[in-house]
mmCIF file with all atom_site columns, C-alpha atoms in Angstrom:
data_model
loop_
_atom_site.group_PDB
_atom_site.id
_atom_site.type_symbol
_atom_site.label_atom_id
_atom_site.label_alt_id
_atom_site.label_comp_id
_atom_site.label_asym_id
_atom_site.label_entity_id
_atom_site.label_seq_id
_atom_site.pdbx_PDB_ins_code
_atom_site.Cartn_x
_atom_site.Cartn_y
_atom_site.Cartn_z
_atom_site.occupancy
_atom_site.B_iso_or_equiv
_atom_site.pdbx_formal_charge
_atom_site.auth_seq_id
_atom_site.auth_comp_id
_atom_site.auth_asym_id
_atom_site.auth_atom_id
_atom_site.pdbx_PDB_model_num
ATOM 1  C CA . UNK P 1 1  ? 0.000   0.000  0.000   1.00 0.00 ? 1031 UNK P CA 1
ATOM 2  C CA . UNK P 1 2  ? 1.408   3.647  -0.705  1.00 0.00 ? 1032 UNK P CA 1
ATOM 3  C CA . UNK P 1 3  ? -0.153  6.630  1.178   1.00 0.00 ? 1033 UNK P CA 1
ATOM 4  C CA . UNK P 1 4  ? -0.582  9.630  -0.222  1.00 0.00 ? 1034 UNK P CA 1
ATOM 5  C CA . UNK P 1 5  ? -0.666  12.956 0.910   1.00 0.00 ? 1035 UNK P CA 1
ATOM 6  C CA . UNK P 1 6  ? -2.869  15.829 -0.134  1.00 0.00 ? 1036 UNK P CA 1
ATOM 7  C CA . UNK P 1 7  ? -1.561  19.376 -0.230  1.00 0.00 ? 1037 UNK P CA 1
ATOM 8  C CA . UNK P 1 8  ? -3.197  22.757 -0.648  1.00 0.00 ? 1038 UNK P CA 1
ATOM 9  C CA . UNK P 1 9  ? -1.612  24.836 -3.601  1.00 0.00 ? 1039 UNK P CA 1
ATOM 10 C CA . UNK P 1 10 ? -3.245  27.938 -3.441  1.00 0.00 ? 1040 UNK P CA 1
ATOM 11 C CA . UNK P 1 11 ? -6.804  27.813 -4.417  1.00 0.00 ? 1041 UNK P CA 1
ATOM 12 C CA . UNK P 1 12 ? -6.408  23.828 -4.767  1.00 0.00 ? 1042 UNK P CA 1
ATOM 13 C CA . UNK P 1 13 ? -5.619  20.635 -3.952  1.00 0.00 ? 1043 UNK P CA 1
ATOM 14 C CA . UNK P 1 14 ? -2.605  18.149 -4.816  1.00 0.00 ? 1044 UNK P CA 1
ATOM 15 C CA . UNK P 1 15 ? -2.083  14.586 -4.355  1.00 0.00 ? 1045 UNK P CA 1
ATOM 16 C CA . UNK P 1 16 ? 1.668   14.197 -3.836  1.00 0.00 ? 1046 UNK P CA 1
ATOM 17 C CA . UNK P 1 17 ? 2.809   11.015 -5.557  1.00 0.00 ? 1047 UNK P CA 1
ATOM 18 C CA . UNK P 1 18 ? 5.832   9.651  -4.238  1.00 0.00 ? 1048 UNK P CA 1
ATOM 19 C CA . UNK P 1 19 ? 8.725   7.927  -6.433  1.00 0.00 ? 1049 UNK P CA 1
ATOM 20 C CA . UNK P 1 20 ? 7.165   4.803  -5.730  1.00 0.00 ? 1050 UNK P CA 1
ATOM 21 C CA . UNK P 1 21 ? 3.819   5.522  -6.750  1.00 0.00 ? 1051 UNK P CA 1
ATOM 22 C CA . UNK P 1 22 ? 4.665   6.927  -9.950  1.00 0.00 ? 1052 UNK P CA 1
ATOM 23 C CA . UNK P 1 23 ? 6.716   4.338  -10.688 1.00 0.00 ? 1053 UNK P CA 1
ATOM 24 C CA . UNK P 1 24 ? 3.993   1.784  -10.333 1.00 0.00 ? 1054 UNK P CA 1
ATOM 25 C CA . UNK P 1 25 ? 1.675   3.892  -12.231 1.00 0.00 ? 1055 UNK P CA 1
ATOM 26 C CA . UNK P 1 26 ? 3.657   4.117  -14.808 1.00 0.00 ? 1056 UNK P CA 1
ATOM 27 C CA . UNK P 1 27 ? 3.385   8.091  -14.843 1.00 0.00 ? 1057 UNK P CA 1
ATOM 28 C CA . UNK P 1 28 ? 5.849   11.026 -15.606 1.00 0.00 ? 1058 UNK P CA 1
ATOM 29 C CA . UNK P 1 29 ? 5.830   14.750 -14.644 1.00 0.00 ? 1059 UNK P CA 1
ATOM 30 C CA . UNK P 1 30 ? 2.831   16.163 -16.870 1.00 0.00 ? 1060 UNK P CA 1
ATOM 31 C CA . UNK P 1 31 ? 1.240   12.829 -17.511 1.00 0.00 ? 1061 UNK P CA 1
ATOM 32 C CA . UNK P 1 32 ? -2.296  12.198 -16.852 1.00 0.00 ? 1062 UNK P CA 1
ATOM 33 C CA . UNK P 1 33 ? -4.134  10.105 -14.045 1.00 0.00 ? 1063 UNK P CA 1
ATOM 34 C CA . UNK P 1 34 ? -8.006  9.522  -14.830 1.00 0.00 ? 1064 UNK P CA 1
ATOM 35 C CA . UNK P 1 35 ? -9.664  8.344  -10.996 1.00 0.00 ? 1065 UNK P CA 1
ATOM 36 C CA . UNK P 1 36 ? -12.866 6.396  -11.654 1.00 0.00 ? 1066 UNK P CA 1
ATOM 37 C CA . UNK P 1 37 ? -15.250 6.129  -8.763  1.00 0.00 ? 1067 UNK P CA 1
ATOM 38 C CA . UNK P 1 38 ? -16.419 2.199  -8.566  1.00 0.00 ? 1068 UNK P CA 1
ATOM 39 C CA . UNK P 1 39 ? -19.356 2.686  -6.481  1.00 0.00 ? 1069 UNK P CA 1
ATOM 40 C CA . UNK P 1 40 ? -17.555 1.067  -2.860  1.00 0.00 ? 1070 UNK P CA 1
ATOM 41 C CA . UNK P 1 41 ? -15.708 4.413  -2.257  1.00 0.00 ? 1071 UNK P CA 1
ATOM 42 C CA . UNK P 1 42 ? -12.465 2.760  -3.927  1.00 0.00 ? 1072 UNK P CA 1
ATOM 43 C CA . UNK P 1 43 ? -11.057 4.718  -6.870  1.00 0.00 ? 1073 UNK P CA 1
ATOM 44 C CA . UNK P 1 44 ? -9.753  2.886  -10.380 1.00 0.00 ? 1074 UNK P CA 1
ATOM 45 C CA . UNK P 1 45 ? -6.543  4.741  -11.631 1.00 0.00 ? 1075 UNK P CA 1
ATOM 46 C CA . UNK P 1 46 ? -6.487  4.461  -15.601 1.00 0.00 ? 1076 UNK P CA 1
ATOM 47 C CA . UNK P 1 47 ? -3.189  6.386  -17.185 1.00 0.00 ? 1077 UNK P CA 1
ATOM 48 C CA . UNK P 1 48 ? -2.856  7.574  -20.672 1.00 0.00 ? 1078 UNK P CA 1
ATOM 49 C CA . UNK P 1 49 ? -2.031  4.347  -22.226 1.00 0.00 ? 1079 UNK P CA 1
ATOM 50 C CA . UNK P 1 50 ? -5.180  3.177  -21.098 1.00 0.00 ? 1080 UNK P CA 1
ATOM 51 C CA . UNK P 1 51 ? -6.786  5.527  -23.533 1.00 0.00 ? 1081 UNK P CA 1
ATOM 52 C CA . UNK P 1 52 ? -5.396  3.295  -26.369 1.00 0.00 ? 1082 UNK P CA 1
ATOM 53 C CA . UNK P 1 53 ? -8.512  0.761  -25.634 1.00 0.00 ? 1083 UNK P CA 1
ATOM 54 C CA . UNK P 1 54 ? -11.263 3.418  -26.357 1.00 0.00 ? 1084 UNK P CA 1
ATOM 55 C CA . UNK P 1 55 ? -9.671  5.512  -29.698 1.00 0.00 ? 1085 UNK P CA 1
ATOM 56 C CA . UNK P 1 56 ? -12.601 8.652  -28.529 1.00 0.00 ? 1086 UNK P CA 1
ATOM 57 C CA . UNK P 1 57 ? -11.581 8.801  -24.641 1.00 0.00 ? 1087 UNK P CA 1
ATOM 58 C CA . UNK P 1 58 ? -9.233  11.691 -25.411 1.00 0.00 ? 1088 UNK P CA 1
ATOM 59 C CA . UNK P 1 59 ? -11.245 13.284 -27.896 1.00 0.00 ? 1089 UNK P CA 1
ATOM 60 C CA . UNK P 1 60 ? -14.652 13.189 -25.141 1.00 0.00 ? 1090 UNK P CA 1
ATOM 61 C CA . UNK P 1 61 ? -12.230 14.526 -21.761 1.00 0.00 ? 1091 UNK P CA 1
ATOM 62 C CA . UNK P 1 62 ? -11.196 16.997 -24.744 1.00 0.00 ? 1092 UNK P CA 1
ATOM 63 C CA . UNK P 1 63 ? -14.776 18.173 -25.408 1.00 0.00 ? 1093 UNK P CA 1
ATOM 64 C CA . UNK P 1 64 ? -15.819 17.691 -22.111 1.00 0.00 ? 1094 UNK P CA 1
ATOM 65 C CA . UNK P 1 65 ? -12.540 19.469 -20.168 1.00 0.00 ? 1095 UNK P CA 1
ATOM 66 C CA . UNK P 1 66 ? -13.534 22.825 -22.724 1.00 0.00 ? 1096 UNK P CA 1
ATOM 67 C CA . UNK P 1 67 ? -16.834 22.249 -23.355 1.00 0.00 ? 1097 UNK P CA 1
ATOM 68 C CA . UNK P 1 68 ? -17.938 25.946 -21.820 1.00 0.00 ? 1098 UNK P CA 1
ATOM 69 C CA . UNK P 1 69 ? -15.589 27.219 -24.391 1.00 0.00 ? 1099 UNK P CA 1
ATOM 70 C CA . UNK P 1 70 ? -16.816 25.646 -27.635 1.00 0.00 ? 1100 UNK P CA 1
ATOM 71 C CA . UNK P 1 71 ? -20.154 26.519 -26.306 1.00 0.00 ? 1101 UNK P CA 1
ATOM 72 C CA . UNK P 1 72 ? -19.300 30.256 -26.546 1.00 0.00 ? 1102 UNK P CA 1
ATOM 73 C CA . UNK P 1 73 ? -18.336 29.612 -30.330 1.00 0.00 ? 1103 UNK P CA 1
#
């Protein structure tokens, strides 16, 4: 098991990912995490290469991550 701590950075919150925990997820500086809920207050951590099994996931957290913008257009 890995703890992790969570951080206030000004207006926000950070998880701080240890060495460890990157390394296991497979993650880099700048890389992105996706947390699913599963329902049993447990989280399912899904990184970018997991994205390769659904060719639209980018393209939908795209859409959806600026969707107030391309409403304005």
């Amino acid at each position: 098991m890995i703890a992790l701590k969570v951080e206030k950075i000004g207006d926000r919150a950070a998880v701080v990912l240890s060495e460890e925990a990157l390394a296991a997820l497979h993650l880099n500086i700048g890389d992105t995490l996706l947390l699913t809920p599963s329902g049993d207050g447990a989280f399912a951590a899904q990184t970018r290469e997991g994205w390769a099994e659904d060719p639209h996931a980018r393209g939908r957290a795209f859409l959806k991550r600026y969707n107030r913008s391309f409403s304005q257009l």
